[in-house]
Amino acid sequence: MQNDIFYKILESAEDYYQAGQIQKAGEILKILLDGGTDISDDETQCYIRVLFAEIVMENSEYNCTEVKEILLQAKKYCELIDNFEIKEEFRVCIWLDFSKMYLDKGFYKQSEEYVFLALNESLDSRNPYVPGAVHNFVILLQNQNLIAKKRRETDKYASAIKNILIYQNVDLQDVDMVILFLKMAEIAFGRGDYEYGNIVFRRAYEIEKSYNRRCNLIYMYFLKNGYMIYNYVDKNMLKEIILYISKSVLEYIDDIVTIDTENEVYKLSKGISQILRMFIAYVYLGVIECDDKDFFEVVSNLKNIYAYILKIRNGINREKKIDNHWLTYDELIARIPDNTVFVDYTQFPSVLRRETILGDLAFSCFSVSKYNNCVQLYRYKSIYLLQERTLYLFLEATTRSDREKIVSLINEDYKINIKLYDLLLKKILTNINKKICRLYLCPDVELGCIPFSILMDENRNFLISKYDVAFIDSFRNFEGEYNYLNLKKESALVIADPRYTIDLSCKVENPYKYLQPLPFSKVEAEIVSEQLKTTPFIKEKATKYTLDGSDSQIVHIATHGELLEIQENEEKTVFPLSRCSMYFAGANDFFCRGKELAGVGNGILTAEELLKYTIVGIKMCVLSICFSGNGQVDYSQGILGFRTAFLSKGVRVLVSALWEVDDFASAVFFSSFYKNVFNMGPVEALRKSQLYLKDVTLFELKQEGWFEKKKIHKLGLVASHMEEIASKPDETKLFNKTKYWAGFIVTIQ
């Protein structure tokens, strides 16, 4: 290729590059590389390869081997350049490109040599590539734990940071300054110079706070190192920063709610929750001092933040922003109804270190009670998870096969119930006014799976013998019970007794995947529909789509449900809400053929799918479904399941089940519930119905018509079983065992 043609083509490539047409510039340079090897100008040959390497790296999927080969060629030509200043500039460019390549791919150890070569040579020669070299050095710094590095390594980093800070011609961004000061603090801490470390650490905090009220970098730094730096940072400053971050971090919500990918929203929410648990750990382990009001305020605002974000995503136009997500102590207290007590349990790591195991976890606990508008706030000693979990494993077995055995054991010996009561509630209920009769619980992780109504005091009285018991997902989401007098029965939606197998020729190979009909589901649908003055959706009409687009104020669903456990190798890839399912018409057809049927789909509705449904105006939702109140235990967001999904849709009252639901017991229970709910409200109605179910006799059930021949005849295959039950003594209490009545819970928003 002739020289004049070669340089014209090179000039056009530069024009395309300057105009942002990177791909076009790369195509032209590739032609020059293939056909211009006879050009003897070493400077030009080096320049083409450096520029081409940078263009290749514009594509995030680039091949490192290709870039490395191009840069090695550039290095060879660079060494042949006679002009020392030009040679030095190109050398820095090559080091910059090598370091960028390794940094892009996350190979920080390999990048280190080239980062320092580029930085030191550019600073010494004062060439125009200093900003690029500093930028790459800052990226490397962000991924280095300098406290853990040896003295010689930290000396190298300290020297580089000092050179940058004293260099007059580097126009440093505030972001870079914050990182440089944070890392200088790490070096000082590692050397034991805590005084200087705290000076530069505060400098980093003050710089970022002055230009970014969110303190993004300090926030990310605490997420990464918060369980370690408490050893070094001044306690007063640590308290100031963690409180500031706790409040400012809620400002991320305005950005998070606009993200389309639900899994990404969930991941970002976990970061906010990590700050909360770090704060609790600092307080409970005596690292910082915090009064009870501040503690109450932080926990109440950040607890189960994912549920709050989902609520905004579902209820507010994405362009609309809330002026202030943070609620003050007074604003939170104003939400507490009179004659109630709120109890919060939040898990935190009881040992401050980077990696924690289950044995290192504990629960913080506080209560807020109000009687005659007099408020009492108490914070209690931590409850160690292993102690709670040992008892919980007996009370709330995770497998269906174990549960029958466990519940039987509990009914024979109530020591476990009493021990859990002593551990979780005794001190709290001792401190409150004796006339308080309503208990709101904001549990965390597996505590959210415990039916507190089953706990017993020392006199062997169940908790529900004295208290109405309700769950809340977080204090900040609590709006009080919806006025049940305003509920419109006529618009109620009842979905029950789905026809799981529509095509009777379907045969499911795996019997565990075959859903059997629920005989009493139809009876329950009829009773509930009659009480609500509506027509139920049953059989083929009971599809997964029936709920989508509903504007009913009351929804009642009776079907099968399931919670699939996430395997250890899936934890980082599976969205928890995808594992909670309820089944509708056509589910068995899908299990059989793997194909969806027109009009019914696959018959499976997950909590994740429910998030995408258009649901407007549901005030009370009842899930007469196994494990519908349960969910995936998430160690940052508590229990994630249908409770999370329905509450995010604006449901004010959610009745669900923590255990398997016996369909006969369920029908009797909800018949009682709907008789009560419009006279006394859902929380008290649930307690009354639980007590009724526990103590109702066979004679009373007969009197209410449950064993009428016409009703038994509708039950088909289980009719003979009902006739057998009817022959038992009239005083028999069919549902006295806790497995029948204790699993029902109500969650209030």
XYZ file of C-alpha atoms in Angstrom:
749
model
C 0.000 0.000 0.000
C 1.399 3.420 -0.988
C 2.218 5.883 1.781
C -0.147 8.651 0.648
C -3.096 6.228 0.365
C -2.208 4.682 3.726
C -2.234 8.034 5.553
C -5.470 9.180 3.897
C -7.167 5.981 5.069
C -5.702 6.474 8.557
C -6.974 10.045 8.609
C -10.505 8.874 7.710
C -10.369 6.288 10.496
C -9.434 9.053 12.969
C -12.335 11.202 11.724
C -14.788 8.341 12.251
C -13.342 7.714 15.723
C -13.670 11.386 16.708
C -17.267 11.391 15.407
C -18.141 8.450 17.643
C -18.478 5.945 14.784
C -16.269 3.447 16.578
C -17.180 0.345 14.586
C -16.486 2.070 11.259
C -13.129 3.332 12.521
C -12.219 -0.178 13.666
C -13.057 -1.690 10.263
C -10.761 0.801 8.532
C -7.895 0.269 10.988
C -8.212 -3.495 10.485
C -7.616 -2.937 6.744
C -4.499 -0.900 7.552
C -3.193 -3.553 9.929
C -3.662 -6.256 7.311
C -2.285 -4.302 4.347
C 0.049 -1.672 5.725
C 2.868 -3.694 7.265
C 5.356 -2.271 4.733
C 5.012 1.223 6.196
C 8.315 1.734 7.995
C 7.247 4.584 10.332
C 7.454 2.940 13.784
C 5.526 5.757 15.445
C 2.595 5.305 13.014
C 2.619 1.530 13.364
C 2.550 1.866 17.180
C -0.220 4.481 17.007
C -2.464 2.326 14.796
C -2.208 -0.619 17.150
C -2.814 1.420 20.308
C -5.860 3.038 18.717
C -7.159 -0.284 17.377
C -6.762 -1.922 20.809
C -8.798 0.875 22.394
C -11.513 0.479 19.735
C -11.691 -3.285 20.288
C -12.096 -2.688 24.034
C -15.125 -0.463 23.378
C -17.056 -3.727 22.954
C -17.605 -5.229 26.423
C -17.462 -8.757 24.941
C -13.965 -8.312 23.492
C -11.374 -11.072 23.447
C -8.396 -10.487 25.768
C -6.064 -12.638 23.671
C -6.653 -10.448 20.605
C -6.092 -7.208 22.540
C -2.978 -8.565 24.236
C -1.448 -9.560 20.875
C -2.160 -6.100 19.400
C -0.607 -4.343 22.426
C 2.500 -6.538 22.329
C 2.970 -5.528 18.687
C 2.510 -1.875 19.676
C 5.103 -2.303 22.436
C 7.597 -3.711 19.917
C 7.189 -0.708 17.616
C 7.256 1.678 20.599
C 10.746 0.535 21.585
C 12.013 1.406 18.061
C 10.850 5.039 18.241
C 13.799 7.467 18.415
C 12.043 10.480 19.980
C 12.209 9.898 23.763
C 9.172 12.040 24.664
C 6.976 10.384 22.031
C 8.233 6.963 23.056
C 7.356 7.697 26.686
C 3.839 8.866 25.789
C 3.178 5.714 23.775
C 4.585 3.542 26.540
C 2.143 5.047 29.041
C -0.688 4.524 26.538
C 0.250 0.847 26.218
C 0.413 0.405 30.013
C -2.983 2.122 30.284
C -4.511 -0.222 27.717
C -3.038 -3.306 29.382
C -4.366 -2.182 32.767
C -7.785 -1.339 31.294
C -8.015 -4.770 29.692
C -7.374 -6.570 32.981
C -9.558 -4.194 35.003
C -12.448 -4.633 32.561
C -12.322 -8.390 32.999
C -11.931 -8.243 36.779
C -8.342 -9.557 36.796
C -7.163 -7.090 39.421
C -3.985 -8.913 40.397
C -2.773 -9.008 36.769
C -3.702 -5.349 36.281
C -1.678 -4.124 39.250
C 1.735 -4.090 37.511
C 0.465 -2.141 34.504
C -1.585 0.288 36.618
C 1.519 1.275 38.560
C 3.695 1.450 35.433
C 1.211 3.833 33.781
C 0.710 5.905 36.933
C 4.352 6.289 37.939
C 5.656 6.982 34.431
C 2.920 9.515 33.654
C 3.401 11.342 36.968
C 7.190 11.422 36.556
C 7.063 12.647 32.952
C 4.045 14.904 33.540
C 2.464 13.743 30.271
C -1.188 14.256 29.229
C -2.246 10.728 30.181
C -2.069 11.322 33.927
C -5.910 11.529 34.339
C -6.338 8.152 32.625
C -3.637 6.607 34.765
C -5.195 8.016 37.933
C -8.622 6.749 36.861
C -7.324 3.188 36.428
C -5.488 3.398 39.735
C -8.705 4.457 41.482
C -10.571 1.503 39.940
C -7.853 -0.816 41.224
C -8.053 0.831 44.663
C -11.788 0.135 44.910
C -11.092 -3.567 44.645
C -8.248 -3.755 47.156
C -8.453 -4.475 50.873
C -5.401 -2.507 51.971
C -5.848 -3.299 55.661
C -5.086 -6.929 54.871
C -2.047 -6.243 52.653
C 1.571 -6.506 53.796
C 3.664 -3.455 54.690
C 5.671 -3.394 51.463
C 2.513 -3.552 49.328
C 0.751 -0.822 51.282
C 3.852 1.393 51.080
C 3.585 1.218 47.306
C -0.083 2.221 47.387
C 0.509 4.963 49.977
C 3.301 6.461 47.885
C 1.110 6.467 44.762
C -1.796 8.135 46.603
C 0.490 10.856 48.017
C 1.982 11.534 44.582
C -1.467 11.964 43.079
C -2.680 14.273 45.864
C 0.350 16.584 45.609
C 0.439 16.573 41.783
C -0.779 20.013 40.717
C -1.982 19.302 37.190
C -4.401 16.455 37.935
C -7.969 17.719 37.912
C -9.311 15.161 40.390
C -13.032 14.490 40.551
C -14.627 14.486 44.003
C -15.404 10.798 43.485
C -11.705 10.019 43.027
C -10.798 12.110 46.079
C -13.207 10.149 48.275
C -11.748 6.813 47.171
C -8.170 8.028 47.623
C -8.874 9.217 51.170
C -10.768 6.035 52.073
C -7.860 3.917 50.934
C -5.339 6.130 52.683
C -7.386 5.562 55.836
C -7.192 1.802 55.296
C -3.422 1.978 54.997
C -3.171 4.011 58.192
C -5.483 1.587 60.035
C -3.418 -1.356 58.827
C -0.283 0.264 60.213
C -1.920 1.040 63.543
C -1.975 4.808 62.973
C -5.626 5.191 64.017
C -5.464 8.949 64.577
C -4.374 9.733 61.019
C -6.679 7.023 59.645
C -9.686 8.670 61.266
C -8.679 12.108 59.988
C -8.590 10.986 56.357
C -11.656 8.753 56.800
C -13.663 11.765 57.995
C -12.243 13.779 55.115
C -13.609 11.189 52.659
C -17.012 11.305 54.338
C -17.164 15.116 54.386
C -16.152 15.437 50.718
C -18.802 13.016 49.530
C -21.465 14.419 51.832
C -20.804 17.911 50.424
C -21.481 16.924 46.814
C -23.725 13.846 47.133
C -26.207 13.626 49.982
C -26.652 9.899 49.306
C -22.961 9.212 49.968
C -22.877 6.430 47.369
C -19.211 5.550 47.865
C -19.363 5.562 51.675
C -22.516 3.448 51.438
C -20.805 0.905 49.157
C -17.738 0.970 51.391
C -19.836 0.078 54.430
C -21.547 -2.724 52.520
C -18.158 -4.200 51.726
C -16.211 -3.467 54.899
C -18.728 -2.469 57.557
C -18.317 -5.621 59.631
C -14.568 -5.013 59.858
C -13.826 -1.277 60.063
C -15.596 -0.894 63.406
C -12.255 -1.957 64.923
C -10.561 1.171 63.608
C -13.037 4.021 63.139
C -13.709 6.424 65.998
C -16.982 5.329 67.645
C -18.593 8.773 67.571
C -17.786 9.162 63.898
C -18.977 5.609 63.202
C -22.319 6.384 64.837
C -22.647 9.647 62.915
C -21.909 7.974 59.568
C -24.066 4.861 60.027
C -27.031 6.998 61.125
C -26.517 9.321 58.175
C -26.268 6.437 55.715
C -29.344 4.775 57.215
C -31.386 7.883 56.435
C -29.810 8.845 53.123
C -29.943 5.320 51.704
C -33.720 5.575 51.328
C -33.139 8.148 48.604
C -32.032 5.279 46.348
C -35.649 4.147 46.290
C -36.605 6.778 43.709
C -34.163 5.140 41.287
C -34.833 1.539 42.283
C -38.586 1.767 41.614
C -37.919 2.605 37.947
C -35.952 -0.603 37.285
C -37.860 -3.084 35.125
C -36.202 -6.320 36.267
C -37.814 -7.516 39.491
C -34.805 -9.617 40.462
C -32.550 -6.552 40.197
C -34.926 -4.554 42.423
C -34.733 -7.366 44.975
C -30.907 -7.410 44.889
C -30.630 -3.650 45.409
C -33.093 -3.860 48.296
C -30.811 -6.379 49.996
C -28.043 -3.773 50.149
C -30.279 -1.382 52.104
C -31.215 -4.206 54.459
C -27.553 -5.010 55.029
C -27.018 -1.476 56.344
C -29.899 -2.017 58.777
C -28.462 -5.263 60.140
C -25.016 -3.720 60.390
C -26.487 -0.828 62.380
C -28.269 -3.236 64.758
C -25.051 -5.208 65.219
C -23.144 -2.015 66.097
C -25.766 -1.129 68.714
C -26.263 -4.551 70.296
C -22.557 -5.351 70.452
C -21.748 -2.030 72.124
C -19.742 -0.614 69.231
C -21.887 2.540 69.227
C -24.350 4.005 71.714
C -27.841 4.682 70.459
C -30.951 5.738 72.360
C -34.108 3.668 71.977
C -35.918 6.313 69.906
C -33.172 6.442 67.264
C -33.002 2.654 67.232
C -36.766 2.383 66.795
C -36.691 4.954 63.996
C -33.921 3.271 61.987
C -35.305 -0.261 62.284
C -38.857 0.829 61.489
C -37.779 2.698 58.366
C -35.430 0.083 56.895
C -37.078 -3.195 57.948
C -38.265 -5.313 54.973
C -37.575 -2.431 52.595
C -38.258 -4.614 49.568
C -41.938 -4.805 50.522
C -42.069 -0.997 50.688
C -40.399 -0.636 47.278
C -42.817 -3.132 45.729
C -45.698 -1.166 47.186
C -44.472 2.028 45.517
C -43.896 0.222 42.205
C -47.452 -1.055 42.266
C -49.198 1.980 43.671
C -47.458 5.091 42.413
C -46.710 6.334 38.919
C -43.017 5.663 38.297
C -42.340 9.272 37.358
C -43.781 10.520 40.643
C -41.331 10.899 43.529
C -42.028 10.947 47.230
C -40.494 13.997 48.896
C -39.233 12.106 51.924
C -39.220 8.355 52.428
C -37.950 8.671 55.989
C -40.553 8.688 58.763
C -39.666 10.394 62.040
C -40.230 8.910 65.477
C -43.338 11.050 65.986
C -44.754 10.104 62.583
C -44.251 6.417 63.336
C -45.764 6.640 66.816
C -48.832 8.384 65.386
C -49.583 5.210 63.400
C -50.046 3.091 66.523
C -53.699 2.523 67.456
C -54.650 2.810 71.102
C -54.806 -0.334 73.253
C -52.159 -2.166 71.216
C -48.562 -3.343 71.453
C -46.158 -3.699 68.543
C -43.236 -6.109 68.759
C -40.345 -6.161 66.299
C -37.764 -8.940 65.897
C -34.923 -8.312 63.450
C -32.036 -10.647 62.785
C -28.436 -9.395 62.902
C -24.923 -10.943 63.018
C -23.864 -11.289 66.636
C -20.202 -11.532 65.682
C -18.698 -8.716 63.617
C -16.640 -10.205 60.834
C -16.861 -10.380 57.077
C -18.355 -13.869 56.894
C -21.055 -14.981 59.323
C -22.601 -18.384 59.896
C -26.034 -19.204 61.276
C -24.576 -19.749 64.739
C -23.472 -16.109 64.736
C -26.973 -14.730 64.244
C -29.326 -13.220 66.802
C -32.572 -11.222 66.938
C -32.905 -7.703 68.218
C -36.218 -7.010 69.918
C -38.195 -3.926 70.880
C -41.814 -3.228 71.763
C -43.966 -0.122 71.507
C -47.252 -0.055 73.376
C -49.959 2.573 73.562
C -52.741 2.733 76.120
C -54.867 5.846 76.678
C -52.429 7.542 74.276
C -49.548 6.876 76.677
C -46.612 5.394 74.732
C -44.020 3.014 76.183
C -40.936 2.007 74.206
C -38.630 -0.801 75.369
C -35.590 -2.435 73.808
C -34.696 -5.924 75.034
C -31.656 -8.162 75.106
C -30.886 -10.113 71.972
C -32.417 -13.520 71.314
C -29.900 -15.987 69.901
C -31.046 -17.675 66.737
C -29.821 -21.171 67.593
C -31.859 -21.177 70.779
C -34.965 -20.001 68.929
C -34.329 -22.301 65.975
C -33.999 -25.422 68.131
C -37.482 -24.808 69.495
C -38.787 -23.674 66.118
C -37.759 -26.951 64.451
C -40.126 -28.774 66.747
C -42.937 -26.291 66.420
C -42.719 -25.592 62.701
C -41.310 -28.571 60.825
C -40.408 -27.744 57.253
C -41.639 -30.939 55.598
C -45.209 -32.180 55.346
C -44.206 -35.670 56.411
C -42.686 -34.428 59.655
C -45.411 -31.993 60.551
C -48.043 -34.555 61.595
C -45.556 -36.123 63.978
C -44.367 -32.785 65.334
C -47.858 -31.400 65.962
C -48.807 -34.624 67.707
C -45.782 -34.235 69.953
C -46.734 -30.639 70.776
C -50.246 -31.603 71.748
C -48.929 -34.214 74.143
C -46.398 -31.915 75.780
C -46.698 -28.104 75.728
C -43.232 -27.429 77.147
C -42.019 -26.217 73.743
C -44.882 -23.726 73.469
C -44.102 -22.372 76.941
C -40.350 -22.121 76.251
C -40.949 -20.162 73.065
C -43.368 -17.897 74.899
C -40.745 -17.265 77.588
C -38.085 -16.579 74.968
C -40.094 -14.337 72.654
C -42.903 -12.692 74.619
C -42.797 -13.052 78.377
C -40.792 -9.909 79.195
C -42.676 -7.866 76.623
C -46.127 -8.756 77.878
C -45.006 -8.252 81.469
C -44.099 -4.629 80.670
C -47.354 -3.554 79.014
C -50.630 -2.367 80.492
C -52.724 -5.388 81.475
C -55.749 -4.016 79.634
C -54.027 -4.107 76.238
C -55.568 -6.896 74.184
C -54.126 -6.573 70.678
C -50.655 -7.725 69.660
C -49.038 -6.748 66.344
C -45.923 -8.735 65.458
C -43.231 -7.758 62.972
C -41.120 -10.931 62.865
C -38.054 -11.725 60.783
C -36.827 -14.771 58.822
C -38.182 -18.038 60.262
C -39.942 -16.233 63.105
C -42.407 -15.237 60.406
C -43.335 -18.919 60.043
C -44.252 -19.415 63.697
C -47.973 -19.249 64.522
C -47.618 -17.132 67.674
C -51.194 -17.901 68.681
C -49.997 -21.373 69.687
C -47.518 -20.055 72.300
C -48.444 -20.598 75.947
C -47.827 -18.742 79.175
C -46.829 -20.465 82.413
C -50.497 -21.120 83.164
C -50.809 -23.085 79.915
C -53.047 -20.473 78.313
C -52.668 -20.051 74.578
C -51.756 -16.534 73.495
C -55.079 -16.147 71.650
C -57.004 -16.799 74.825
C -56.191 -13.179 75.762
C -54.810 -11.363 72.701
C -55.837 -10.660 69.149
C -52.684 -11.491 67.188
C -51.748 -10.028 63.807
C -48.590 -9.826 61.701
C -47.238 -6.737 59.951
C -44.426 -6.807 57.388
C -42.859 -3.563 58.635
C -43.776 -0.681 60.884
C -43.449 1.916 58.125
C -46.026 0.048 55.974
C -48.600 -0.117 58.748
C -51.693 1.961 58.014
C -54.091 0.442 60.538
C -56.970 -1.930 59.986
C -59.180 -1.101 57.049
C -62.688 -0.105 58.115
C -64.498 -3.410 57.597
C -67.871 -1.626 57.533
C -66.879 -0.169 54.149
C -66.187 -3.529 52.520
C -68.499 -4.253 49.598
C -69.609 -7.871 49.764
C -71.415 -7.774 46.442
C -68.196 -7.321 44.455
C -66.394 -10.216 46.178
C -64.411 -12.682 44.074
C -64.384 -16.352 45.145
C -62.087 -18.796 43.300
C -62.215 -22.408 44.480
C -62.416 -26.097 43.570
C -60.376 -25.843 40.331
C -60.591 -28.672 37.802
C -56.883 -29.509 37.847
C -57.331 -32.114 35.082
C -59.387 -30.873 32.157
C -58.370 -33.574 29.668
C -59.119 -36.840 31.512
C -56.795 -38.799 29.183
C -53.817 -37.056 30.812
C -51.663 -39.299 32.956
C -48.913 -37.739 35.049
C -45.858 -40.015 35.329
C -44.776 -38.561 38.683
C -47.643 -39.130 41.174
C -46.209 -36.446 43.467
C -46.890 -33.928 40.710
C -50.556 -34.914 40.413
C -53.006 -32.649 42.185
C -55.962 -34.375 43.801
C -59.326 -32.560 44.043
C -60.201 -30.925 47.370
C -63.668 -32.274 48.227
C -64.581 -29.518 50.702
C -63.263 -26.749 48.446
C -66.589 -26.724 46.586
C -68.537 -26.663 49.865
C -66.327 -23.858 51.149
C -66.888 -21.913 47.909
C -70.655 -22.254 48.223
C -70.753 -21.216 51.878
C -68.400 -18.262 51.434
C -70.165 -17.118 48.235
C -73.524 -17.250 49.976
C -72.214 -15.149 52.861
C -70.606 -12.686 50.459
C -73.599 -12.637 48.124
C -71.608 -13.507 45.007
C -71.191 -16.350 42.478
C -67.980 -18.399 42.796
C -65.556 -19.241 39.998
C -65.146 -23.026 40.192
C -64.062 -25.969 37.994
C -62.782 -24.782 34.567
C -63.598 -21.170 35.494
C -61.161 -21.251 38.409
C -58.136 -20.280 36.291
C -54.908 -18.512 37.177
C -56.111 -15.525 35.131
C -59.356 -15.002 37.045
C -57.591 -12.746 39.554
C -55.839 -10.588 36.956
C -57.705 -7.340 36.398
C -59.967 -7.840 39.401
C -61.361 -4.770 41.149
C -63.098 -6.734 43.914
C -62.630 -5.489 47.473
C -62.810 -9.030 48.887
C -61.040 -12.028 47.332
C -61.236 -15.620 48.615
C -59.117 -18.366 47.025
C -59.307 -22.047 48.016
C -56.920 -24.403 46.210
C -53.626 -26.281 46.515
C -50.413 -24.391 47.220
C -46.740 -25.246 47.423
C -43.430 -23.783 48.510
C -40.433 -25.210 46.662
C -37.149 -25.058 48.537
C -34.238 -23.342 46.796
C -31.235 -25.647 46.556
C -27.824 -24.426 47.771
C -26.419 -24.259 44.236
C -29.398 -22.129 43.135
C -29.386 -19.489 45.867
C -27.666 -16.787 43.810
C -29.666 -17.350 40.637
C -33.253 -18.050 41.753
C -35.669 -15.232 42.535
C -37.387 -16.336 45.797
C -40.885 -15.272 44.713
C -40.702 -17.705 41.786
C -40.825 -20.653 44.220
C -44.209 -19.920 45.829
C -47.077 -21.386 43.804
C -50.828 -21.859 43.905
C -52.573 -24.190 41.455
C -55.619 -23.677 39.261
C -57.564 -25.315 36.450
C -55.383 -27.189 33.965
C -52.338 -27.621 36.236
C -52.331 -31.421 35.851
C -52.651 -31.079 32.069
C -49.490 -28.965 32.108
C -47.667 -31.487 34.328
C -48.729 -34.226 31.913
C -47.911 -32.656 28.548
C -45.740 -29.653 29.348
C -48.002 -27.472 27.219
C -50.371 -24.693 28.210
C -54.074 -24.957 27.468
C -55.958 -22.129 25.814
C -57.792 -20.028 28.386
C -56.185 -21.607 31.470
C -52.451 -21.438 30.713
C -50.264 -23.744 32.793
C -52.559 -23.610 35.825
C -49.705 -22.404 38.055
C -49.584 -18.921 39.568
C -46.346 -17.929 41.299
C -45.857 -14.972 43.617
C -43.481 -13.533 41.013
C -46.210 -13.662 38.342
C -48.676 -12.060 40.730
C -46.445 -8.964 40.873
C -47.239 -8.401 37.180
C -51.008 -8.710 37.613
C -53.253 -5.687 37.420
C -55.135 -5.792 40.705
C -56.999 -2.714 41.885
C -58.819 -2.158 45.141
C -58.477 -5.475 47.006
C -58.893 -4.624 50.689
C -59.176 -8.127 52.149
C -57.720 -11.270 50.597
C -58.213 -14.751 52.081
C -55.931 -17.591 50.968
C -57.380 -20.929 52.032
C -54.229 -22.580 50.682
C -51.469 -24.724 52.176
C -48.358 -22.680 53.061
C -49.850 -19.495 51.581
C -48.615 -17.532 54.598
C -45.200 -19.085 54.312
C -42.464 -18.289 51.828
C -38.775 -18.377 51.099
C -36.727 -17.465 54.182
C -34.530 -14.575 53.050
C -31.809 -13.426 55.436
C -32.175 -9.803 54.365
C -35.910 -9.422 53.664
C -37.585 -11.905 56.023
C -40.220 -14.160 54.428
C -40.759 -13.696 50.701
C -43.911 -15.247 49.283
C -47.568 -14.550 48.568
C -47.727 -12.363 51.673
C -45.130 -10.099 50.052
C -46.819 -10.101 46.652
C -50.395 -9.447 47.823
C -49.429 -6.727 50.292
C -47.438 -4.990 47.558
C -50.666 -4.835 45.552
C -52.320 -2.725 48.245
C -54.158 -5.511 50.092
C -54.886 -4.176 53.582
C -55.855 -7.483 55.242
C -54.400 -10.847 54.230
C -55.566 -14.089 55.822
C -53.327 -17.060 54.999
C -52.055 -20.389 56.316
C -48.611 -21.337 57.585
C -49.295 -25.088 57.559
C -51.209 -27.615 55.483
C -54.879 -26.756 55.347
C -57.354 -29.532 56.159
C -60.156 -28.763 53.707
C -62.992 -29.728 56.093
C -61.499 -27.697 58.954
C -60.871 -24.836 56.550
C -64.500 -24.803 55.379
C -65.750 -24.702 58.991
C -63.179 -22.058 59.945
C -64.023 -19.636 57.132
C -67.736 -20.125 57.595
C -67.193 -18.797 61.117
C -64.750 -16.106 59.971
C -67.161 -14.486 57.525
C -69.916 -14.495 60.122
C -67.620 -12.549 62.449
C -65.541 -10.301 60.218
C -68.219 -7.729 59.400
C -69.097 -7.300 63.072
C -65.711 -7.070 64.734
C -62.975 -6.714 62.074
C -60.564 -9.292 60.652
C -58.032 -9.562 63.505
C -60.587 -10.256 66.207
C -62.624 -12.381 63.765
C -59.623 -14.609 63.121
C -59.042 -15.167 66.842
C -62.740 -15.898 67.505
C -62.804 -18.365 64.624
C -59.637 -20.105 65.817
C -61.083 -20.509 69.304
C -64.353 -21.713 67.793
C -62.613 -24.280 65.574
C -60.515 -25.502 68.507
C -63.514 -26.121 70.770
C -66.457 -26.874 68.463
C -68.041 -30.285 69.105
C -69.422 -32.782 66.656
C -72.888 -32.121 68.056
C -72.577 -28.394 67.297
C -71.375 -29.135 63.773
C -74.367 -31.387 63.222
C -76.636 -28.646 64.479
C -75.105 -26.282 61.924
C -75.877 -28.714 59.109
C -72.403 -29.924 58.214
C -73.537 -33.566 58.158
C -76.788 -33.172 56.260
C -77.213 -35.969 53.727
C -77.562 -33.507 50.852
C -74.262 -31.846 51.752
C -72.454 -35.176 52.297
C -73.692 -36.446 48.939
C -71.848 -33.595 47.171
C -68.539 -34.758 48.611
C -68.318 -37.863 46.434
C -65.485 -40.173 47.463
C -65.141 -38.758 50.991
C -68.851 -39.105 51.770
C -68.273 -42.452 53.506
C -65.521 -40.855 55.591
C -67.944 -38.118 56.680
C -70.520 -40.701 57.655
C -67.864 -42.455 59.720
C -67.027 -39.171 61.483
C -70.711 -38.563 62.184
C -70.867 -41.811 64.143
C -68.388 -40.557 66.753
C -69.581 -39.331 70.179
C -71.314 -35.948 70.003
C -68.877 -34.369 72.452
C -65.926 -35.108 70.132
C -63.889 -32.015 69.269
C -62.824 -32.827 65.706
C -60.449 -29.907 65.293
C -58.988 -29.540 68.761
C -55.441 -30.373 67.673
C -53.334 -27.357 66.860
C -52.631 -28.572 63.327
C -56.242 -27.685 62.424
C -56.575 -24.175 63.852
C -53.177 -22.686 64.717
C -51.807 -22.274 61.191
C -54.188 -19.490 60.165
C -52.707 -15.989 60.455
C -53.768 -12.472 59.534
C -51.343 -9.848 58.192
C -52.363 -6.183 58.400
C -51.015 -3.361 56.301
